[in-house]
PDB file of C-alpha atoms in Angstrom:
ATOM      1  CA  UNK A   1      99.580  41.212  96.261  1.00 52.00           C
ATOM      2  CA  UNK A   2      96.588  42.896  97.892  1.00 69.00           C
ATOM      3  CA  UNK A   3      98.904  45.284  99.770  1.00 73.00           C
ATOM      4  CA  UNK A   4     100.658  46.244  96.530  1.00 75.00           C
ATOM      5  CA  UNK A   5      97.289  46.760  94.867  1.00 76.00           C
ATOM      6  CA  UNK A   6      96.070  48.943  97.749  1.00 76.00           C
ATOM      7  CA  UNK A   7      99.225  51.065  97.695  1.00 72.00           C
ATOM      8  CA  UNK A   8      98.991  51.378  93.911  1.00 79.00           C
ATOM      9  CA  UNK A   9      95.386  52.582  94.113  1.00 80.00           C
ATOM     10  CA  UNK A  10      96.290  55.100  96.816  1.00 74.00           C
ATOM     11  CA  UNK A  11      99.206  56.487  94.802  1.00 75.00           C
ATOM     12  CA  UNK A  12      97.016  56.847  91.706  1.00 80.00           C
ATOM     13  CA  UNK A  13      94.236  58.561  93.652  1.00 78.00           C
ATOM     14  CA  UNK A  14      96.521  60.749  95.809  1.00 78.00           C
ATOM     15  CA  UNK A  15      99.383  61.205  93.363  1.00 85.00           C
ATOM     16  CA  UNK A  16     100.129  64.763  94.475  1.00 83.00           C
ATOM     17  CA  UNK A  17     100.391  63.826  98.165  1.00 81.00           C
ATOM     18  CA  UNK A  18     102.551  60.831  97.207  1.00 86.00           C
ATOM     19  CA  UNK A  19     104.808  63.044  95.098  1.00 89.00           C
ATOM     20  CA  UNK A  20     105.191  65.569  97.934  1.00 86.00           C
ATOM     21  CA  UNK A  21     106.524  62.838 100.215  1.00 87.00           C
ATOM     22  CA  UNK A  22     108.652  61.528  97.341  1.00 91.00           C
ATOM     23  CA  UNK A  23     110.130  65.017  96.930  1.00 90.00           C
ATOM     24  CA  UNK A  24     110.963  65.111 100.665  1.00 89.00           C
ATOM     25  CA  UNK A  25     112.512  61.624 100.415  1.00 90.00           C
ATOM     26  CA  UNK A  26     114.603  62.526  97.366  1.00 92.00           C
ATOM     27  CA  UNK A  27     115.744  65.734  99.055  1.00 89.00           C
ATOM     28  CA  UNK A  28     116.855  63.668 102.065  1.00 89.00           C
ATOM     29  CA  UNK A  29     118.822  61.244  99.872  1.00 92.00           C
ATOM     30  CA  UNK A  30     120.153  63.661  97.242  1.00 91.00           C
ATOM     31  CA  UNK A  31     120.274  67.165  98.749  1.00 90.00           C
ATOM     32  CA  UNK A  32     123.175  68.250  96.533  1.00 90.00           C
ATOM     33  CA  UNK A  33     120.982  67.750  93.463  1.00 89.00           C
ATOM     34  CA  UNK A  34     118.015  69.805  94.640  1.00 88.00           C
ATOM     35  CA  UNK A  35     119.637  72.522  96.728  1.00 88.00           C
ATOM     36  CA  UNK A  36     119.798  76.138  95.558  1.00 84.00           C
ATOM     37  CA  UNK A  37     122.630  76.417  93.062  1.00 84.00           C
ATOM     38  CA  UNK A  38     122.712  72.615  92.753  1.00 83.00           C
ATOM     39  CA  UNK A  39     123.337  70.625  89.600  1.00 81.00           C
ATOM     40  CA  UNK A  40     119.729  70.921  88.366  1.00 82.00           C
ATOM     41  CA  UNK A  41     119.310  74.616  89.317  1.00 85.00           C
ATOM     42  CA  UNK A  42     115.784  73.787  90.490  1.00 87.00           C
ATOM     43  CA  UNK A  43     115.484  77.083  92.364  1.00 84.00           C
ATOM     44  CA  UNK A  44     115.831  79.020  89.095  1.00 86.00           C
ATOM     45  CA  UNK A  45     113.532  76.723  87.098  1.00 85.00           C
ATOM     46  CA  UNK A  46     110.867  76.883  89.828  1.00 83.00           C
ATOM     47  CA  UNK A  47     111.111  80.682  89.898  1.00 83.00           C
ATOM     48  CA  UNK A  48     110.222  80.825  86.203  1.00 88.00           C
ATOM     49  CA  UNK A  49     107.442  78.297  86.801  1.00 87.00           C
ATOM     50  CA  UNK A  50     105.892  80.440  89.558  1.00 86.00           C
ATOM     51  CA  UNK A  51     105.640  83.411  87.207  1.00 88.00           C
ATOM     52  CA  UNK A  52     104.003  81.256  84.540  1.00 89.00           C
ATOM     53  CA  UNK A  53     101.512  79.728  86.999  1.00 85.00           C
ATOM     54  CA  UNK A  54     100.268  83.103  88.251  1.00 87.00           C
ATOM     55  CA  UNK A  55     100.203  84.511  84.734  1.00 90.00           C
ATOM     56  CA  UNK A  56      97.816  81.672  83.833  1.00 88.00           C
ATOM     57  CA  UNK A  57      95.794  82.306  87.018  1.00 85.00           C
ATOM     58  CA  UNK A  58      95.358  85.901  85.895  1.00 86.00           C
ATOM     59  CA  UNK A  59      94.390  84.732  82.421  1.00 88.00           C
ATOM     60  CA  UNK A  60      91.654  82.495  83.843  1.00 84.00           C
ATOM     61  CA  UNK A  61      90.227  85.078  86.250  1.00 81.00           C
ATOM     62  CA  UNK A  62      86.821  86.366  85.125  1.00 81.00           C
ATOM     63  CA  UNK A  63      85.937  89.873  86.315  1.00 80.00           C
ATOM     64  CA  UNK A  64      82.241  89.132  85.755  1.00 78.00           C
ATOM     65  CA  UNK A  65      82.410  86.381  88.400  1.00 72.00           C
ATOM     66  CA  UNK A  66      84.138  88.764  90.806  1.00 74.00           C
ATOM     67  CA  UNK A  67      81.537  91.493  90.287  1.00 77.00           C
ATOM     68  CA  UNK A  68      78.614  89.153  90.956  1.00 74.00           C
ATOM     69  CA  UNK A  69      80.002  88.174  94.360  1.00 73.00           C
ATOM     70  CA  UNK A  70      81.130  91.629  95.426  1.00 78.00           C
ATOM     71  CA  UNK A  71      78.057  92.982  97.223  1.00 79.00           C
ATOM     72  CA  UNK A  72      77.593  90.380  99.976  1.00 84.00           C
ATOM     73  CA  UNK A  73      79.767  92.229 102.498  1.00 89.00           C
ATOM     74  CA  UNK A  74      78.798  90.067 105.495  1.00 92.00           C
ATOM     75  CA  UNK A  75      80.392  86.970 103.928  1.00 94.00           C
ATOM     76  CA  UNK A  76      83.492  89.005 103.066  1.00 93.00           C
ATOM     77  CA  UNK A  77      83.727  90.182 106.673  1.00 95.00           C
ATOM     78  CA  UNK A  78      83.545  86.638 108.070  1.00 96.00           C
ATOM     79  CA  UNK A  79      85.942  85.069 105.562  1.00 96.00           C
ATOM     80  CA  UNK A  80      88.640  87.746 105.723  1.00 97.00           C
ATOM     81  CA  UNK A  81      88.356  87.972 109.523  1.00 97.00           C
ATOM     82  CA  UNK A  82      88.900  84.237 109.864  1.00 97.00           C
ATOM     83  CA  UNK A  83      91.751  84.185 107.357  1.00 97.00           C
ATOM     84  CA  UNK A  84      93.792  87.046 108.789  1.00 98.00           C
ATOM     85  CA  UNK A  85      92.522  87.478 112.368  1.00 98.00           C
ATOM     86  CA  UNK A  86      91.008  84.306 113.845  1.00 98.00           C
ATOM     87  CA  UNK A  87      93.789  81.997 112.607  1.00 98.00           C
ATOM     88  CA  UNK A  88      96.545  84.188 114.153  1.00 98.00           C
ATOM     89  CA  UNK A  89      94.573  84.477 117.418  1.00 98.00           C
ATOM     90  CA  UNK A  90      94.277  80.675 117.590  1.00 97.00           C
ATOM     91  CA  UNK A  91      98.042  80.375 117.142  1.00 96.00           C
ATOM     92  CA  UNK A  92      98.690  83.090 119.743  1.00 95.00           C
ATOM     93  CA  UNK A  93      96.607  81.194 122.328  1.00 95.00           C
ATOM     94  CA  UNK A  94      97.952  77.744 121.394  1.00 94.00           C
ATOM     95  CA  UNK A  95     101.536  78.966 121.598  1.00 92.00           C
ATOM     96  CA  UNK A  96     101.237  79.273 125.383  1.00 89.00           C
ATOM     97  CA  UNK A  97     100.566  75.515 125.586  1.00 88.00           C
ATOM     98  CA  UNK A  98     102.927  74.091 122.936  1.00 86.00           C
ATOM     99  CA  UNK A  99     105.947  76.390 123.153  1.00 83.00           C
ATOM    100  CA  UNK A 100     108.878  74.332 124.381  1.00 81.00           C
ATOM    101  CA  UNK A 101     107.266  71.093 123.206  1.00 87.00           C
ATOM    102  CA  UNK A 102     107.632  71.668 119.469  1.00 89.00           C
ATOM    103  CA  UNK A 103     110.779  72.618 117.515  1.00 89.00           C
ATOM    104  CA  UNK A 104     111.064  76.372 116.994  1.00 90.00           C
ATOM    105  CA  UNK A 105     111.112  76.054 113.206  1.00 91.00           C
ATOM    106  CA  UNK A 106     107.926  73.966 113.281  1.00 94.00           C
ATOM    107  CA  UNK A 107     106.270  76.615 115.457  1.00 95.00           C
ATOM    108  CA  UNK A 108     107.364  79.204 112.910  1.00 94.00           C
ATOM    109  CA  UNK A 109     105.715  76.996 110.288  1.00 95.00           C
ATOM    110  CA  UNK A 110     102.413  77.214 112.159  1.00 97.00           C
ATOM    111  CA  UNK A 111     102.847  80.992 112.411  1.00 96.00           C
ATOM    112  CA  UNK A 112     103.246  81.043 108.650  1.00 97.00           C
ATOM    113  CA  UNK A 113     100.281  78.709 108.080  1.00 97.00           C
ATOM    114  CA  UNK A 114      98.010  80.940 110.169  1.00 98.00           C
ATOM    115  CA  UNK A 115      99.158  84.033 108.253  1.00 97.00           C
ATOM    116  CA  UNK A 116      98.500  82.654 104.763  1.00 97.00           C
ATOM    117  CA  UNK A 117      95.572  83.729 102.549  1.00 96.00           C
ATOM    118  CA  UNK A 118      92.786  81.405 101.432  1.00 94.00           C
ATOM    119  CA  UNK A 119      93.090  79.218  98.360  1.00 88.00           C
ATOM    120  CA  UNK A 120      91.081  79.851  95.199  1.00 80.00           C
ATOM    121  CA  UNK A 121      90.759  76.492  93.448  1.00 79.00           C
ATOM    122  CA  UNK A 122      89.630  74.190  96.274  1.00 84.00           C
ATOM    123  CA  UNK A 123      87.483  76.865  97.978  1.00 88.00           C
ATOM    124  CA  UNK A 124      85.494  77.434  94.797  1.00 86.00           C
ATOM    125  CA  UNK A 125      85.393  73.760  93.797  1.00 85.00           C
ATOM    126  CA  UNK A 126      84.148  72.561  97.197  1.00 89.00           C
ATOM    127  CA  UNK A 127      81.609  75.386  97.432  1.00 91.00           C
ATOM    128  CA  UNK A 128      80.311  74.288  94.029  1.00 88.00           C
ATOM    129  CA  UNK A 129      80.088  70.629  95.083  1.00 88.00           C
ATOM    130  CA  UNK A 130      78.178  71.636  98.225  1.00 92.00           C
ATOM    131  CA  UNK A 131      75.807  73.868  96.185  1.00 90.00           C
ATOM    132  CA  UNK A 132      76.929  77.008  97.967  1.00 91.00           C
ATOM    133  CA  UNK A 133      77.359  80.634  96.914  1.00 92.00           C
ATOM    134  CA  UNK A 134      80.022  80.223  94.213  1.00 89.00           C
ATOM    135  CA  UNK A 135      80.268  83.902  93.229  1.00 89.00           C
ATOM    136  CA  UNK A 136      80.956  84.853  96.870  1.00 90.00           C
ATOM    137  CA  UNK A 137      83.562  82.088  97.095  1.00 91.00           C
ATOM    138  CA  UNK A 138      85.350  83.321  93.957  1.00 89.00           C
ATOM    139  CA  UNK A 139      85.376  86.919  95.173  1.00 91.00           C
ATOM    140  CA  UNK A 140      86.581  86.099  98.696  1.00 92.00           C
ATOM    141  CA  UNK A 141      89.267  83.648  97.647  1.00 89.00           C
ATOM    142  CA  UNK A 142      90.624  86.154  95.118  1.00 90.00           C
ATOM    143  CA  UNK A 143      90.416  89.067  97.572  1.00 93.00           C
ATOM    144  CA  UNK A 144      92.171  87.000 100.226  1.00 95.00           C
ATOM    145  CA  UNK A 145      95.072  86.280  97.891  1.00 92.00           C
ATOM    146  CA  UNK A 146      95.523  89.969  97.113  1.00 92.00           C
ATOM    147  CA  UNK A 147      95.304  91.035 100.772  1.00 95.00           C
ATOM    148  CA  UNK A 148      97.760  88.288 101.719  1.00 94.00           C
ATOM    149  CA  UNK A 149     100.511  89.858  99.614  1.00 93.00           C
ATOM    150  CA  UNK A 150     100.704  92.592 102.257  1.00 93.00           C
ATOM    151  CA  UNK A 151      99.233  91.015 105.416  1.00 96.00           C
ATOM    152  CA  UNK A 152     100.960  87.614 105.372  1.00 96.00           C
ATOM    153  CA  UNK A 153     104.516  88.920 105.917  1.00 94.00           C
ATOM    154  CA  UNK A 154     103.211  91.483 108.431  1.00 94.00           C
ATOM    155  CA  UNK A 155     101.422  88.801 110.500  1.00 96.00           C
ATOM    156  CA  UNK A 156     104.499  86.551 110.387  1.00 94.00           C
ATOM    157  CA  UNK A 157     106.605  89.476 111.568  1.00 91.00           C
ATOM    158  CA  UNK A 158     104.202  90.315 114.422  1.00 92.00           C
ATOM    159  CA  UNK A 159     103.713  86.746 115.668  1.00 91.00           C
ATOM    160  CA  UNK A 160     107.352  85.692 115.378  1.00 86.00           C
ATOM    161  CA  UNK A 161     108.626  88.964 116.835  1.00 72.00           C
ATOM    162  CA  UNK A 162     111.337  89.460 114.234  1.00 57.00           C
ATOM    163  CA  UNK A 163     112.127  89.454 110.524  1.00 54.00           C
ATOM    164  CA  UNK A 164     112.235  85.733 109.917  1.00 54.00           C
ATOM    165  CA  UNK A 165     114.381  85.685 106.820  1.00 55.00           C
ATOM    166  CA  UNK A 166     117.078  87.556 104.948  1.00 54.00           C
ATOM    167  CA  UNK A 167     114.644  90.207 103.669  1.00 59.00           C
ATOM    168  CA  UNK A 168     113.235  93.153 105.591  1.00 73.00           C
ATOM    169  CA  UNK A 169     109.453  93.384 105.899  1.00 79.00           C
ATOM    170  CA  UNK A 170     109.048  96.014 103.118  1.00 84.00           C
ATOM    171  CA  UNK A 171     111.368  94.043 100.824  1.00 83.00           C
ATOM    172  CA  UNK A 172     109.401  90.850 101.501  1.00 84.00           C
ATOM    173  CA  UNK A 173     106.099  92.554 100.595  1.00 86.00           C
ATOM    174  CA  UNK A 174     107.612  94.049  97.435  1.00 89.00           C
ATOM    175  CA  UNK A 175     109.166  90.715  96.497  1.00 88.00           C
ATOM    176  CA  UNK A 176     105.847  88.875  96.897  1.00 87.00           C
ATOM    177  CA  UNK A 177     104.089  91.520  94.794  1.00 89.00           C
ATOM    178  CA  UNK A 178     106.650  91.076  92.020  1.00 88.00           C
ATOM    179  CA  UNK A 179     106.562  87.292  92.255  1.00 84.00           C
ATOM    180  CA  UNK A 180     102.780  86.758  92.419  1.00 86.00           C
ATOM    181  CA  UNK A 181     100.866  89.957  91.705  1.00 88.00           C
ATOM    182  CA  UNK A 182     102.781  91.204  88.664  1.00 92.00           C
ATOM    183  CA  UNK A 183     102.271  88.063  86.525  1.00 90.00           C
ATOM    184  CA  UNK A 184      98.649  87.830  87.766  1.00 89.00           C
ATOM    185  CA  UNK A 185      97.912  91.384  86.595  1.00 91.00           C
ATOM    186  CA  UNK A 186      99.741  90.789  83.315  1.00 94.00           C
ATOM    187  CA  UNK A 187      97.651  87.668  82.682  1.00 91.00           C
ATOM    188  CA  UNK A 188      94.453  89.595  83.408  1.00 91.00           C
ATOM    189  CA  UNK A 189      95.463  92.412  81.033  1.00 93.00           C
ATOM    190  CA  UNK A 190      96.202  89.948  78.227  1.00 93.00           C
ATOM    191  CA  UNK A 191      93.063  87.879  78.879  1.00 92.00           C
ATOM    192  CA  UNK A 192      90.971  89.575  76.118  1.00 91.00           C
ATOM    193  CA  UNK A 193      93.668  88.780  73.553  1.00 91.00           C
ATOM    194  CA  UNK A 194      94.601  85.244  74.623  1.00 89.00           C
ATOM    195  CA  UNK A 195      91.457  83.801  76.248  1.00 88.00           C
ATOM    196  CA  UNK A 196      90.673  81.547  73.267  1.00 89.00           C
ATOM    197  CA  UNK A 197      94.150  80.014  73.311  1.00 89.00           C
ATOM    198  CA  UNK A 198      94.030  79.718  77.101  1.00 87.00           C
ATOM    199  CA  UNK A 199      90.698  77.871  76.970  1.00 87.00           C
ATOM    200  CA  UNK A 200      91.947  75.597  74.190  1.00 86.00           C
ATOM    201  CA  UNK A 201      95.083  74.485  76.047  1.00 83.00           C
ATOM    202  CA  UNK A 202      93.793  74.730  79.633  1.00 81.00           C
ATOM    203  CA  UNK A 203      93.694  70.942  80.052  1.00 77.00           C
ATOM    204  CA  UNK A 204      97.433  70.756  79.385  1.00 77.00           C
ATOM    205  CA  UNK A 205      98.332  73.426  81.949  1.00 77.00           C
ATOM    206  CA  UNK A 206      95.930  72.456  84.759  1.00 73.00           C
ATOM    207  CA  UNK A 207      98.588  70.598  86.783  1.00 79.00           C
ATOM    208  CA  UNK A 208     101.432  73.052  86.150  1.00 83.00           C
ATOM    209  CA  UNK A 209     101.061  74.666  89.589  1.00 80.00           C
ATOM    210  CA  UNK A 210     101.392  71.274  91.287  1.00 83.00           C
ATOM    211  CA  UNK A 211     104.607  70.442  89.445  1.00 87.00           C
ATOM    212  CA  UNK A 212     106.049  73.836  90.390  1.00 86.00           C
ATOM    213  CA  UNK A 213     105.098  73.233  94.049  1.00 84.00           C
ATOM    214  CA  UNK A 214     106.868  69.854  93.947  1.00 88.00           C
ATOM    215  CA  UNK A 215     110.030  71.512  92.618  1.00 89.00           C
ATOM    216  CA  UNK A 216     109.881  74.137  95.369  1.00 86.00           C
ATOM    217  CA  UNK A 217     109.406  71.476  98.071  1.00 88.00           C
ATOM    218  CA  UNK A 218     112.344  69.467  96.682  1.00 89.00           C
ATOM    219  CA  UNK A 219     114.501  72.600  96.612  1.00 89.00           C
ATOM    220  CA  UNK A 220     113.512  73.813 100.111  1.00 85.00           C
ATOM    221  CA  UNK A 221     113.998  70.426 101.769  1.00 88.00           C
ATOM    222  CA  UNK A 222     117.312  69.896  99.963  1.00 89.00           C
ATOM    223  CA  UNK A 223     118.557  73.194 101.397  1.00 86.00           C
ATOM    224  CA  UNK A 224     117.271  72.252 104.868  1.00 84.00           C
ATOM    225  CA  UNK A 225     118.789  68.751 104.774  1.00 86.00           C
ATOM    226  CA  UNK A 226     122.127  70.302 103.832  1.00 86.00           C
ATOM    227  CA  UNK A 227     121.740  72.592 106.859  1.00 79.00           C
ATOM    228  CA  UNK A 228     121.116  69.645 109.213  1.00 76.00           C
ATOM    229  CA  UNK A 229     117.321  69.218 109.189  1.00 76.00           C
ATOM    230  CA  UNK A 230     117.317  65.518 110.096  1.00 78.00           C
ATOM    231  CA  UNK A 231     120.429  65.771 112.278  1.00 78.00           C
ATOM    232  CA  UNK A 232     118.611  68.216 114.542  1.00 75.00           C
ATOM    233  CA  UNK A 233     115.069  66.737 114.381  1.00 76.00           C
ATOM    234  CA  UNK A 234     113.518  63.262 114.444  1.00 79.00           C
ATOM    235  CA  UNK A 235     110.898  61.905 112.058  1.00 79.00           C
ATOM    236  CA  UNK A 236     108.347  62.436 114.856  1.00 87.00           C
ATOM    237  CA  UNK A 237     108.240  66.045 113.727  1.00 90.00           C
ATOM    238  CA  UNK A 238     106.118  64.793 110.801  1.00 89.00           C
ATOM    239  CA  UNK A 239     103.532  63.431 113.248  1.00 91.00           C
ATOM    240  CA  UNK A 240     103.561  66.687 115.223  1.00 94.00           C
ATOM    241  CA  UNK A 241     102.988  68.721 112.060  1.00 93.00           C
ATOM    242  CA  UNK A 242     100.120  66.467 110.947  1.00 94.00           C
ATOM    243  CA  UNK A 243      98.342  66.428 114.324  1.00 95.00           C
ATOM    244  CA  UNK A 244      98.733  70.184 114.712  1.00 96.00           C
ATOM    245  CA  UNK A 245      97.312  70.827 111.241  1.00 96.00           C
ATOM    246  CA  UNK A 246      94.337  68.527 111.869  1.00 97.00           C
ATOM    247  CA  UNK A 247      93.485  70.118 115.238  1.00 97.00           C
ATOM    248  CA  UNK A 248      93.749  73.602 113.744  1.00 98.00           C
ATOM    249  CA  UNK A 249      91.402  72.706 110.882  1.00 98.00           C
ATOM    250  CA  UNK A 250      88.790  71.186 113.209  1.00 97.00           C
ATOM    251  CA  UNK A 251      88.803  74.292 115.432  1.00 98.00           C
ATOM    252  CA  UNK A 252      88.461  76.679 112.485  1.00 98.00           C
ATOM    253  CA  UNK A 253      85.694  74.656 110.821  1.00 97.00           C
ATOM    254  CA  UNK A 254      83.698  74.653 114.056  1.00 97.00           C
ATOM    255  CA  UNK A 255      84.212  78.381 114.677  1.00 98.00           C
ATOM    256  CA  UNK A 256      83.456  79.406 111.084  1.00 97.00           C
ATOM    257  CA  UNK A 257      80.227  77.411 111.064  1.00 96.00           C
ATOM    258  CA  UNK A 258      79.264  78.945 114.412  1.00 96.00           C
ATOM    259  CA  UNK A 259      79.999  82.440 113.054  1.00 96.00           C
ATOM    260  CA  UNK A 260      77.882  81.791 109.954  1.00 96.00           C
ATOM    261  CA  UNK A 261      74.968  80.660 112.148  1.00 95.00           C
ATOM    262  CA  UNK A 262      75.395  83.699 114.419  1.00 95.00           C
ATOM    263  CA  UNK A 263      75.273  85.985 111.363  1.00 94.00           C
ATOM    264  CA  UNK A 264      72.041  84.232 110.264  1.00 94.00           C
ATOM    265  CA  UNK A 265      73.500  83.235 106.876  1.00 94.00           C
ATOM    266  CA  UNK A 266      71.388  81.087 104.607  1.00 94.00           C
ATOM    267  CA  UNK A 267      72.868  77.670 103.790  1.00 94.00           C
ATOM    268  CA  UNK A 268      74.482  78.782 100.512  1.00 94.00           C
ATOM    269  CA  UNK A 269      76.287  81.677 102.213  1.00 94.00           C
ATOM    270  CA  UNK A 270      77.250  79.485 105.175  1.00 96.00           C
ATOM    271  CA  UNK A 271      78.917  77.009 102.808  1.00 96.00           C
ATOM    272  CA  UNK A 272      80.972  79.755 101.145  1.00 94.00           C
ATOM    273  CA  UNK A 273      81.969  81.226 104.517  1.00 96.00           C
ATOM    274  CA  UNK A 274      82.995  77.872 106.003  1.00 96.00           C
ATOM    275  CA  UNK A 275      84.973  76.634 103.007  1.00 95.00           C
ATOM    276  CA  UNK A 276      86.699  79.948 102.182  1.00 95.00           C
ATOM    277  CA  UNK A 277      87.329  80.911 105.797  1.00 96.00           C
ATOM    278  CA  UNK A 278      88.987  77.608 106.704  1.00 96.00           C
ATOM    279  CA  UNK A 279      91.264  77.222 103.665  1.00 95.00           C
ATOM    280  CA  UNK A 280      94.955  78.062 103.377  1.00 96.00           C
ATOM    281  CA  UNK A 281      96.802  78.240 100.074  1.00 92.00           C
ATOM    282  CA  UNK A 282      99.608  75.860  99.171  1.00 90.00           C
ATOM    283  CA  UNK A 283     100.002  77.265  95.646  1.00 86.00           C
ATOM    284  CA  UNK A 284     100.940  80.735  96.936  1.00 89.00           C
ATOM    285  CA  UNK A 285     102.239  79.545 100.298  1.00 90.00           C
ATOM    286  CA  UNK A 286     105.277  77.618  99.092  1.00 89.00           C
ATOM    287  CA  UNK A 287     106.747  80.354  96.842  1.00 89.00           C
ATOM    288  CA  UNK A 288     105.920  83.062  99.412  1.00 91.00           C
ATOM    289  CA  UNK A 289     107.810  81.074 102.055  1.00 91.00           C
ATOM    290  CA  UNK A 290     110.942  81.154  99.915  1.00 85.00           C
ATOM    291  CA  UNK A 291     110.728  84.945  99.826  1.00 86.00           C
ATOM    292  CA  UNK A 292     109.698  85.630 103.417  1.00 89.00           C
ATOM    293  CA  UNK A 293     112.173  83.235 105.040  1.00 88.00           C
ATOM    294  CA  UNK A 294     114.940  83.505 102.433  1.00 78.00           C
ATOM    295  CA  UNK A 295     117.851  81.164 103.158  1.00 74.00           C
ATOM    296  CA  UNK A 296     116.453  80.103 106.559  1.00 83.00           C
ATOM    297  CA  UNK A 297     118.085  76.722 107.382  1.00 84.00           C
ATOM    298  CA  UNK A 298     114.787  75.382 108.732  1.00 85.00           C
ATOM    299  CA  UNK A 299     112.701  76.250 105.670  1.00 88.00           C
ATOM    300  CA  UNK A 300     111.755  72.612 105.052  1.00 87.00           C
ATOM    301  CA  UNK A 301     110.388  72.329 108.582  1.00 90.00           C
ATOM    302  CA  UNK A 302     108.589  75.670 108.222  1.00 93.00           C
ATOM    303  CA  UNK A 303     106.781  74.308 105.155  1.00 91.00           C
ATOM    304  CA  UNK A 304     105.556  71.107 106.845  1.00 93.00           C
ATOM    305  CA  UNK A 305     102.377  72.538 108.476  1.00 95.00           C
ATOM    306  CA  UNK A 306     101.006  73.967 105.206  1.00 94.00           C
ATOM    307  CA  UNK A 307     101.886  70.747 103.344  1.00 92.00           C
ATOM    308  CA  UNK A 308      99.875  68.673 105.830  1.00 93.00           C
ATOM    309  CA  UNK A 309      97.109  71.249 106.248  1.00 95.00           C
ATOM    310  CA  UNK A 310      96.594  71.331 102.480  1.00 90.00           C
ATOM    311  CA  UNK A 311      95.904  67.608 102.293  1.00 87.00           C
ATOM    312  CA  UNK A 312      93.843  67.436 105.494  1.00 92.00           C
ATOM    313  CA  UNK A 313      91.610  70.328 104.403  1.00 93.00           C
ATOM    314  CA  UNK A 314      90.910  68.613 101.069  1.00 89.00           C
ATOM    315  CA  UNK A 315      89.941  65.300 102.681  1.00 88.00           C
ATOM    316  CA  UNK A 316      87.827  66.710 105.525  1.00 92.00           C
ATOM    317  CA  UNK A 317      86.167  69.449 103.463  1.00 92.00           C
ATOM    318  CA  UNK A 318      85.369  67.055 100.605  1.00 90.00           C
ATOM    319  CA  UNK A 319      83.449  64.952 103.132  1.00 90.00           C
ATOM    320  CA  UNK A 320      81.649  68.051 104.441  1.00 92.00           C
ATOM    321  CA  UNK A 321      80.856  69.231 100.904  1.00 91.00           C
ATOM    322  CA  UNK A 322      79.108  65.957 100.127  1.00 87.00           C
ATOM    323  CA  UNK A 323      77.143  66.204 103.399  1.00 90.00           C
ATOM    324  CA  UNK A 324      76.022  69.725 102.479  1.00 89.00           C
ATOM    325  CA  UNK A 325      75.118  68.559  98.970  1.00 87.00           C
ATOM    326  CA  UNK A 326      72.869  65.811 100.356  1.00 82.00           C
ATOM    327  CA  UNK A 327      70.851  68.289 102.456  1.00 69.00           C
TER     328      UNK A 327
END
């Protein structure tokens, strides 16, 4: 009974993580249901959901908050350098040691993870918990997302050495802009007209992005299972993805804190730099993967590193945020 109680508490506390693994399990058992063009047409429903999620992100984005964090250029330099330069360099070096040991599609997943922009919600939330520079966190997380529309597919292309999906590099960038940027801009333009309604119903839409991510994971893994994901790989690939994500996070946290100290940041700026510079977005990462890699048969495996990194960064950085807060 105690084991059941423990599992029940874990599922309630970590319902999103539990549902991600449930989505992978369901995709393994019922791939015909979740695959693209399957009976539920999840790929089409999720596509509509992505547009709605980023429309709401645009609606909730305050330009006043962005303006107040704009002038601290040294934080911006550190955060954006880590997001789009240090991460890829770490992969480039690590690849010499792990190539041949890990499945190629999993390696491509780590390429993709290292190319992704920072995440807005957890970066800002954890910076707030740690009593850091929130305005700088908001500005950098938002800027990172916009830069990532162009740089993420370029970095993937450079590190992988080829176009990794069915789309050319320019088409991938244009597709990401249409998928993520267009609804974001539309939401921002309509913010003055709809902000009262948005604020009123925000509680009901707060988990929409997570449900859309779950649909995308179910769809991607269903396609990959149909293409032989588990016939060609063992379950140990899950352990490899988790360990790789954890090691990567530890390295980046150490380096970002060292960089903040070297730049003589005060504690508030250090917190923003560490939390924004070490984060990678799941909310944008999953839909962007569908565009960049197209109908790649290993898409499920490619997504594994960001799925694990997302959860590991929340757990580790929540602990660090509370340590900073107690200073």
